[in-house]
Amino acid sequence: MSSTPTYVNIAAYKFITFDDTAEKRAEFLATCTQLQLRGTILLSPEGINMFLAGFREQIDQFLVWLRSDPRFADVEVKESYSENQPFTRMLVKLKAEIITMKHPLIKPELGRAPSVAPKTLKRWLDQGHDDNGRPVVMVDTRNGFEVDVGTFENTVDYRIDKFSEFPEVISAHKEALIDKTVVTFCTGGIRCEKAAIHMQEIGFDSVYQLDGGILKYFEECGGAHYNGDCFVFDYRTALNPQLQETAASQCFICRTVVTPREQLSPEYIIGVSCPHCATNRMKKMSAQDTTVPKITSTP
């Protein structure tokens, strides 16, 4: 990494009533295209979610434009930097939800779950309990393959494949968490915000979301109490606690994150296979061999 990275990468979201998404889509796309930004913006009746990258001046111009709309005047942005553009194109999509949970009655703008600031969370983890003396349990709301790249120490990980599975899973494990202070977290804050609100609705009385997610925690606290890196949904694949791009990559075939050590395997062929899908393929072949009846000749 050079001392002055070329591209500014921003991640931001806001839950807010946004009933003119179809009309605004063309404006967002035109503005981003003019500023030569790339990434993805999701527009939904419940708000906005975006991941963008571009040069410093153009990113700042976009944020001035975005915040000129009173609905987005207070949008908070998490930044990281890279030498290369991590996105290949600019997309602006219309969605029913900016993060799919399939619980449309959850409206965060009508009342957020309590949030805990990164530095406060670090202090809680340092001392082993919250300010009321309750034990703190970290609940990862991300998909299993993201968790495998890195997560907080002693995290509760339900190995979900998609966020819409979270409500059912957390309900099934409610009793195990009922006397704890639960902190939900995700990459940038959006999933853990919805998760915490849902948990409040089903009866959790001490639940917080990590404000700004893992990326904000890295920015303010580094890697304290965190093991590994943080998966991101762009060509950088993962960021370390210094918010720098790592050497990890993602397999084009099975979408598993491949570590630098795993990339040394002869089974790692870019665009063809990695040690994970090669192993799974061998297991399937072995299983098929045991189910095929053997034909023996009779004398």
mmCIF file of C-alpha atoms in Angstrom:
data_model
loop_
_atom_site.group_PDB
_atom_site.id
_atom_site.type_symbol
_atom_site.label_atom_id
_atom_site.label_comp_id
_atom_site.label_asym_id
_atom_site.label_seq_id
_atom_site.Cartn_x
_atom_site.Cartn_y
_atom_site.Cartn_z
ATOM 1 C CA MET A 1 0.000 0.000 0.000
ATOM 2 C CA SER A 2 1.269 3.470 -0.820
ATOM 3 C CA SER A 3 1.152 6.251 1.775
ATOM 4 C CA THR A 4 -1.393 8.153 -0.320
ATOM 5 C CA PRO A 5 -3.996 5.708 -1.679
ATOM 6 C CA THR A 6 -5.790 6.838 -4.805
ATOM 7 C CA TYR A 7 -9.396 5.824 -4.164
ATOM 8 C CA VAL A 8 -11.774 6.698 -1.342
ATOM 9 C CA ASN A 9 -14.259 3.917 -0.550
ATOM 10 C CA ILE A 10 -17.417 4.877 1.302
ATOM 11 C CA ALA A 11 -20.165 2.817 2.900
ATOM 12 C CA ALA A 12 -23.334 4.427 4.232
ATOM 13 C CA TYR A 13 -26.990 3.775 4.860
ATOM 14 C CA LYS A 14 -30.005 5.435 6.394
ATOM 15 C CA PHE A 15 -33.464 4.172 7.240
ATOM 16 C CA ILE A 16 -35.941 6.869 6.218
ATOM 17 C CA THR A 17 -39.230 7.053 4.345
ATOM 18 C CA PHE A 18 -38.209 7.279 0.690
ATOM 19 C CA ASP A 19 -41.323 7.099 -1.480
ATOM 20 C CA ASP A 20 -39.906 8.615 -4.680
ATOM 21 C CA THR A 21 -37.205 6.048 -5.380
ATOM 22 C CA ALA A 22 -38.231 5.487 -9.000
ATOM 23 C CA GLU A 23 -37.947 9.196 -9.779
ATOM 24 C CA LYS A 24 -34.656 9.571 -7.899
ATOM 25 C CA ARG A 25 -32.961 6.537 -9.433
ATOM 26 C CA ALA A 26 -32.094 8.382 -12.656
ATOM 27 C CA GLU A 27 -30.704 11.347 -10.690
ATOM 28 C CA PHE A 28 -28.470 9.116 -8.565
ATOM 29 C CA LEU A 29 -27.167 7.270 -11.606
ATOM 30 C CA ALA A 30 -26.535 10.452 -13.586
ATOM 31 C CA THR A 31 -24.726 12.150 -10.687
ATOM 32 C CA CYS A 32 -22.501 9.155 -9.969
ATOM 33 C CA THR A 33 -21.725 8.655 -13.658
ATOM 34 C CA GLN A 34 -20.798 12.317 -14.089
ATOM 35 C CA LEU A 35 -18.457 12.086 -11.087
ATOM 36 C CA GLN A 36 -16.962 8.823 -12.401
ATOM 37 C CA LEU A 37 -17.923 6.910 -9.293
ATOM 38 C CA ARG A 38 -18.437 3.166 -9.224
ATOM 39 C CA GLY A 39 -20.256 0.885 -6.825
ATOM 40 C CA THR A 40 -23.816 0.043 -5.864
ATOM 41 C CA ILE A 41 -26.636 2.148 -4.430
ATOM 42 C CA LEU A 42 -29.856 0.543 -3.225
ATOM 43 C CA LEU A 43 -32.975 2.702 -3.036
ATOM 44 C CA SER A 44 -35.991 1.438 -1.107
ATOM 45 C CA PRO A 45 -39.147 2.780 0.509
ATOM 46 C CA GLU A 46 -37.335 2.181 3.837
ATOM 47 C CA GLY A 47 -34.192 4.147 2.910
ATOM 48 C CA ILE A 48 -30.823 4.039 1.166
ATOM 49 C CA ASN A 49 -27.770 1.768 1.270
ATOM 50 C CA MET A 50 -24.602 2.453 -0.709
ATOM 51 C CA PHE A 51 -21.058 1.339 -1.386
ATOM 52 C CA LEU A 52 -19.096 3.687 -3.640
ATOM 53 C CA ALA A 53 -15.514 4.384 -4.646
ATOM 54 C CA GLY A 54 -13.896 7.287 -6.456
ATOM 55 C CA PHE A 55 -11.387 10.081 -6.130
ATOM 56 C CA ARG A 56 -11.511 12.281 -3.025
ATOM 57 C CA GLU A 57 -12.868 15.380 -4.770
ATOM 58 C CA GLN A 58 -15.620 13.474 -6.559
ATOM 59 C CA ILE A 59 -16.679 11.577 -3.436
ATOM 60 C CA ASP A 60 -16.936 14.865 -1.548
ATOM 61 C CA GLN A 61 -18.995 16.387 -4.366
ATOM 62 C CA PHE A 62 -21.355 13.421 -4.283
ATOM 63 C CA LEU A 63 -21.843 13.732 -0.522
ATOM 64 C CA VAL A 64 -22.617 17.447 -0.845
ATOM 65 C CA TRP A 65 -25.204 16.581 -3.501
ATOM 66 C CA LEU A 66 -26.676 13.742 -1.429
ATOM 67 C CA ARG A 67 -26.930 15.809 1.748
ATOM 68 C CA SER A 68 -28.688 18.618 -0.092
ATOM 69 C CA ASP A 69 -31.770 16.388 0.231
ATOM 70 C CA PRO A 70 -33.012 17.039 3.806
ATOM 71 C CA ARG A 71 -33.783 13.347 4.217
ATOM 72 C CA PHE A 72 -30.087 12.503 3.881
ATOM 73 C CA ALA A 73 -28.524 15.598 5.443
ATOM 74 C CA ASP A 74 -27.208 13.597 8.407
ATOM 75 C CA VAL A 75 -26.020 10.473 6.588
ATOM 76 C CA GLU A 76 -22.901 9.141 8.291
ATOM 77 C CA VAL A 77 -20.188 7.682 6.076
ATOM 78 C CA LYS A 78 -17.500 5.109 6.830
ATOM 79 C CA GLU A 79 -14.341 5.507 4.758
ATOM 80 C CA SER A 80 -11.461 3.288 3.716
ATOM 81 C CA TYR A 81 -8.847 3.666 0.990
ATOM 82 C CA SER A 82 -7.373 1.611 -1.837
ATOM 83 C CA GLU A 83 -4.856 1.989 -4.623
ATOM 84 C CA ASN A 84 -7.243 0.425 -7.157
ATOM 85 C CA GLN A 85 -10.901 0.946 -7.978
ATOM 86 C CA PRO A 86 -12.642 -1.985 -6.216
ATOM 87 C CA PHE A 87 -15.797 -1.852 -8.351
ATOM 88 C CA THR A 88 -16.213 -2.527 -12.064
ATOM 89 C CA ARG A 89 -19.387 -0.527 -12.736
ATOM 90 C CA MET A 90 -21.989 1.837 -11.289
ATOM 91 C CA LEU A 91 -25.371 0.391 -10.338
ATOM 92 C CA VAL A 92 -28.425 2.048 -8.804
ATOM 93 C CA LYS A 93 -31.104 -0.496 -7.921
ATOM 94 C CA LEU A 94 -34.664 -0.287 -6.625
ATOM 95 C CA LYS A 95 -35.395 -2.739 -3.819
ATOM 96 C CA ALA A 96 -38.279 -3.568 -1.493
ATOM 97 C CA GLU A 97 -35.829 -3.456 1.448
ATOM 98 C CA ILE A 98 -32.310 -2.053 1.613
ATOM 99 C CA ILE A 99 -31.374 -5.184 3.527
ATOM 100 C CA THR A 100 -33.704 -8.155 3.130
ATOM 101 C CA MET A 101 -35.153 -9.460 6.373
ATOM 102 C CA LYS A 102 -38.721 -10.156 5.203
ATOM 103 C CA HIS A 103 -40.138 -8.372 8.242
ATOM 104 C CA PRO A 104 -41.769 -5.285 6.672
ATOM 105 C CA LEU A 105 -43.203 -4.061 9.975
ATOM 106 C CA ILE A 106 -39.712 -3.183 11.177
ATOM 107 C CA LYS A 107 -39.293 0.551 10.535
ATOM 108 C CA PRO A 108 -36.038 1.735 12.138
ATOM 109 C CA GLU A 109 -36.791 5.414 11.491
ATOM 110 C CA LEU A 110 -39.730 5.140 13.922
ATOM 111 C CA GLY A 111 -37.461 4.026 16.723
ATOM 112 C CA ARG A 112 -33.931 2.668 16.613
ATOM 113 C CA ALA A 113 -32.640 0.058 18.971
ATOM 114 C CA PRO A 114 -30.063 1.448 21.391
ATOM 115 C CA SER A 115 -26.579 1.564 19.909
ATOM 116 C CA VAL A 116 -23.222 1.210 21.592
ATOM 117 C CA ALA A 117 -20.265 3.280 20.398
ATOM 118 C CA PRO A 118 -17.129 1.347 19.393
ATOM 119 C CA LYS A 119 -15.016 2.773 22.209
ATOM 120 C CA THR A 120 -17.684 1.957 24.769
ATOM 121 C CA LEU A 121 -17.933 -1.591 23.445
ATOM 122 C CA LYS A 122 -14.159 -1.992 23.702
ATOM 123 C CA ARG A 123 -14.312 -0.874 27.314
ATOM 124 C CA TRP A 124 -17.078 -3.376 28.034
ATOM 125 C CA LEU A 125 -15.049 -6.152 26.437
ATOM 126 C CA ASP A 126 -11.938 -5.059 28.331
ATOM 127 C CA GLN A 127 -13.744 -5.290 31.669
ATOM 128 C CA GLY A 128 -15.851 -8.340 30.794
ATOM 129 C CA HIS A 129 -19.276 -6.763 31.395
ATOM 130 C CA ASP A 130 -21.360 -3.693 30.604
ATOM 131 C CA ASP A 131 -21.738 -0.680 32.894
ATOM 132 C CA ASN A 132 -24.524 -2.444 34.818
ATOM 133 C CA GLY A 133 -22.402 -5.504 35.476
ATOM 134 C CA ARG A 134 -24.211 -7.743 32.990
ATOM 135 C CA PRO A 135 -22.136 -10.144 30.864
ATOM 136 C CA VAL A 136 -21.817 -9.024 27.244
ATOM 137 C CA VAL A 137 -22.531 -11.423 24.386
ATOM 138 C CA MET A 138 -21.575 -10.526 20.823
ATOM 139 C CA VAL A 139 -24.005 -11.821 18.169
ATOM 140 C CA ASP A 140 -22.776 -11.834 14.568
ATOM 141 C CA THR A 141 -25.630 -11.130 12.139
ATOM 142 C CA ARG A 142 -23.566 -11.821 9.004
ATOM 143 C CA ASN A 143 -23.542 -14.877 6.754
ATOM 144 C CA GLY A 144 -21.362 -17.798 7.756
ATOM 145 C CA PHE A 145 -18.732 -17.288 5.045
ATOM 146 C CA GLU A 146 -18.235 -13.680 6.202
ATOM 147 C CA VAL A 147 -17.785 -14.781 9.801
ATOM 148 C CA ASP A 148 -15.090 -17.232 8.711
ATOM 149 C CA VAL A 149 -12.926 -14.343 7.491
ATOM 150 C CA GLY A 150 -12.912 -12.746 10.944
ATOM 151 C CA THR A 151 -15.107 -11.837 13.898
ATOM 152 C CA PHE A 152 -15.028 -10.745 17.524
ATOM 153 C CA GLU A 153 -13.685 -13.085 20.193
ATOM 154 C CA ASN A 154 -16.257 -15.469 21.718
ATOM 155 C CA THR A 155 -18.895 -14.449 19.193
ATOM 156 C CA VAL A 156 -22.228 -16.247 18.913
ATOM 157 C CA ASP A 157 -22.380 -17.350 15.279
ATOM 158 C CA TYR A 158 -25.536 -19.045 14.050
ATOM 159 C CA ARG A 159 -24.048 -19.985 10.641
ATOM 160 C CA ILE A 160 -26.850 -18.374 8.661
ATOM 161 C CA ASP A 161 -26.683 -18.380 4.873
ATOM 162 C CA LYS A 162 -28.775 -15.228 4.421
ATOM 163 C CA PHE A 163 -29.992 -12.470 6.690
ATOM 164 C CA SER A 164 -33.671 -13.390 6.273
ATOM 165 C CA GLU A 165 -32.910 -16.497 8.371
ATOM 166 C CA PHE A 166 -31.958 -14.420 11.397
ATOM 167 C CA PRO A 167 -35.439 -13.852 12.961
ATOM 168 C CA GLU A 168 -36.187 -17.566 13.207
ATOM 169 C CA VAL A 169 -32.705 -18.442 14.475
ATOM 170 C CA ILE A 170 -32.585 -15.774 17.185
ATOM 171 C CA SER A 171 -36.067 -16.730 18.406
ATOM 172 C CA ALA A 172 -34.942 -20.343 18.785
ATOM 173 C CA HIS A 173 -31.991 -19.266 20.970
ATOM 174 C CA LYS A 174 -33.733 -16.589 23.019
ATOM 175 C CA GLU A 175 -33.533 -18.418 26.348
ATOM 176 C CA ALA A 176 -29.739 -18.759 26.141
ATOM 177 C CA LEU A 177 -29.348 -14.962 25.880
ATOM 178 C CA ILE A 178 -32.132 -13.698 28.097
ATOM 179 C CA ASP A 179 -29.964 -12.623 31.070
ATOM 180 C CA LYS A 180 -27.172 -11.133 28.967
ATOM 181 C CA THR A 181 -26.495 -7.780 27.351
ATOM 182 C CA VAL A 182 -26.495 -8.622 23.651
ATOM 183 C CA VAL A 183 -24.549 -6.579 21.092
ATOM 184 C CA THR A 184 -25.441 -7.320 17.486
ATOM 185 C CA PHE A 185 -22.913 -6.414 14.820
ATOM 186 C CA CYS A 186 -22.259 -6.636 11.088
ATOM 187 C CA THR A 187 -19.970 -5.017 8.510
ATOM 188 C CA GLY A 188 -21.335 -1.483 8.456
ATOM 189 C CA GLY A 189 -24.309 -1.387 10.820
ATOM 190 C CA ILE A 190 -27.352 -1.975 8.655
ATOM 191 C CA ARG A 191 -28.024 -5.643 9.373
ATOM 192 C CA CYS A 192 -27.304 -5.367 13.096
ATOM 193 C CA GLU A 193 -29.650 -2.378 13.363
ATOM 194 C CA LYS A 194 -32.552 -4.352 11.949
ATOM 195 C CA ALA A 195 -31.560 -7.377 14.029
ATOM 196 C CA ALA A 196 -31.534 -5.404 17.287
ATOM 197 C CA ILE A 197 -34.956 -3.904 16.565
ATOM 198 C CA HIS A 198 -36.382 -7.349 15.869
ATOM 199 C CA MET A 199 -34.886 -8.672 19.108
ATOM 200 C CA GLN A 200 -36.513 -5.849 21.052
ATOM 201 C CA GLU A 201 -39.852 -6.681 19.462
ATOM 202 C CA ILE A 202 -39.662 -10.321 20.561
ATOM 203 C CA GLY A 203 -38.790 -9.472 24.158
ATOM 204 C CA PHE A 204 -35.053 -8.915 24.587
ATOM 205 C CA ASP A 205 -34.655 -6.213 27.236
ATOM 206 C CA SER A 206 -30.920 -5.462 26.883
ATOM 207 C CA VAL A 207 -29.856 -5.426 23.253
ATOM 208 C CA TYR A 208 -27.647 -2.964 21.374
ATOM 209 C CA GLN A 209 -26.308 -2.637 17.870
ATOM 210 C CA LEU A 210 -22.643 -1.814 17.320
ATOM 211 C CA ASP A 211 -22.848 1.716 15.931
ATOM 212 C CA GLY A 212 -21.202 1.778 12.495
ATOM 213 C CA GLY A 213 -20.467 -1.922 12.517
ATOM 214 C CA ILE A 214 -17.069 -3.577 12.274
ATOM 215 C CA LEU A 215 -15.680 -0.932 9.916
ATOM 216 C CA LYS A 216 -16.356 1.870 12.400
ATOM 217 C CA TYR A 217 -14.936 -0.255 15.210
ATOM 218 C CA PHE A 218 -11.744 -0.797 13.186
ATOM 219 C CA GLU A 219 -11.527 2.953 12.553
ATOM 220 C CA GLU A 220 -11.800 3.859 16.250
ATOM 221 C CA CYS A 221 -10.445 0.810 18.108
ATOM 222 C CA GLY A 222 -8.310 -1.166 15.674
ATOM 223 C CA GLY A 223 -8.350 -4.931 16.128
ATOM 224 C CA ALA A 224 -8.851 -5.129 19.905
ATOM 225 C CA HIS A 225 -10.937 -8.229 20.790
ATOM 226 C CA TYR A 226 -11.242 -9.072 17.085
ATOM 227 C CA ASN A 227 -9.696 -12.050 15.303
ATOM 228 C CA GLY A 228 -8.963 -11.924 11.571
ATOM 229 C CA ASP A 229 -10.182 -9.512 8.926
ATOM 230 C CA CYS A 230 -13.535 -8.161 7.759
ATOM 231 C CA PHE A 231 -15.158 -9.402 4.555
ATOM 232 C CA VAL A 232 -16.366 -6.631 2.235
ATOM 233 C CA PHE A 233 -18.563 -6.962 -0.838
ATOM 234 C CA ASP A 234 -16.171 -5.625 -3.450
ATOM 235 C CA TYR A 235 -12.993 -6.660 -5.233
ATOM 236 C CA ARG A 236 -10.872 -6.039 -2.143
ATOM 237 C CA THR A 237 -12.548 -9.090 -0.526
ATOM 238 C CA ALA A 238 -11.359 -8.282 3.019
ATOM 239 C CA LEU A 239 -9.957 -5.426 5.099
ATOM 240 C CA ASN A 240 -7.668 -5.771 8.102
ATOM 241 C CA PRO A 241 -8.174 -3.793 11.348
ATOM 242 C CA GLN A 242 -6.094 -0.965 9.820
ATOM 243 C CA LEU A 243 -8.744 -0.779 7.037
ATOM 244 C CA GLN A 244 -6.181 -1.937 4.491
ATOM 245 C CA GLU A 245 -6.849 -4.420 1.714
ATOM 246 C CA THR A 246 -5.594 -7.939 2.466
ATOM 247 C CA ALA A 247 -4.250 -10.653 0.175
ATOM 248 C CA ALA A 248 -7.397 -12.767 0.572
ATOM 249 C CA SER A 249 -9.438 -13.524 -2.544
ATOM 250 C CA GLN A 250 -12.835 -15.019 -3.249
ATOM 251 C CA CYS A 251 -13.288 -18.168 -5.318
ATOM 252 C CA PHE A 252 -15.258 -17.440 -8.480
ATOM 253 C CA ILE A 253 -16.855 -20.892 -8.376
ATOM 254 C CA CYS A 254 -17.968 -21.451 -4.757
ATOM 255 C CA ARG A 255 -17.645 -17.832 -3.448
ATOM 256 C CA THR A 256 -15.576 -19.000 -0.472
ATOM 257 C CA VAL A 257 -12.873 -16.634 0.757
ATOM 258 C CA VAL A 258 -9.428 -18.113 0.047
ATOM 259 C CA THR A 259 -6.574 -17.157 2.369
ATOM 260 C CA PRO A 260 -3.053 -16.414 1.061
ATOM 261 C CA ARG A 261 -1.876 -19.803 2.409
ATOM 262 C CA GLU A 262 -4.741 -21.593 0.629
ATOM 263 C CA GLN A 263 -3.837 -19.802 -2.591
ATOM 264 C CA LEU A 264 -0.558 -21.778 -2.601
ATOM 265 C CA SER A 265 -2.503 -25.027 -3.031
ATOM 266 C CA PRO A 266 -2.384 -26.666 -6.492
ATOM 267 C CA GLU A 267 -6.181 -26.863 -6.204
ATOM 268 C CA TYR A 268 -6.379 -23.063 -6.347
ATOM 269 C CA ILE A 269 -6.872 -22.209 -10.022
ATOM 270 C CA ILE A 270 -8.361 -18.775 -10.587
ATOM 271 C CA GLY A 271 -11.790 -19.080 -12.165
ATOM 272 C CA VAL A 272 -11.707 -22.889 -11.939
ATOM 273 C CA SER A 273 -11.421 -24.128 -8.357
ATOM 274 C CA CYS A 274 -10.089 -23.579 -4.843
ATOM 275 C CA PRO A 275 -9.216 -25.979 -2.019
ATOM 276 C CA HIS A 276 -12.743 -25.627 -0.604
ATOM 277 C CA CYS A 277 -14.770 -26.527 -3.680
ATOM 278 C CA ALA A 278 -12.199 -29.125 -4.774
ATOM 279 C CA THR A 279 -12.569 -30.875 -1.407
ATOM 280 C CA ASN A 280 -16.356 -30.714 -1.574
ATOM 281 C CA ARG A 281 -16.280 -32.116 -5.088
ATOM 282 C CA MET A 282 -14.158 -35.065 -3.932
ATOM 283 C CA LYS A 283 -16.548 -35.726 -1.036
ATOM 284 C CA LYS A 284 -19.514 -35.813 -3.413
ATOM 285 C CA MET A 285 -17.688 -38.172 -5.749
ATOM 286 C CA SER A 286 -16.836 -40.473 -2.826
ATOM 287 C CA ALA A 287 -20.450 -40.446 -1.662
ATOM 288 C CA GLN A 288 -21.639 -41.340 -5.153
ATOM 289 C CA ASP A 289 -19.165 -44.218 -5.333
ATOM 290 C CA THR A 290 -20.587 -45.760 -2.146
ATOM 291 C CA THR A 291 -24.171 -45.575 -3.421
ATOM 292 C CA VAL A 292 -23.549 -47.166 -6.825
ATOM 293 C CA PRO A 293 -24.169 -50.940 -6.584
ATOM 294 C CA LYS A 294 -21.277 -53.094 -7.642
ATOM 295 C CA ILE A 295 -21.982 -55.672 -10.326
ATOM 296 C CA THR A 296 -20.112 -58.921 -9.947
ATOM 297 C CA SER A 297 -19.936 -61.571 -12.594
ATOM 298 C CA THR A 298 -21.088 -65.091 -11.850
ATOM 299 C CA PRO A 299 -18.926 -68.001 -12.864
#
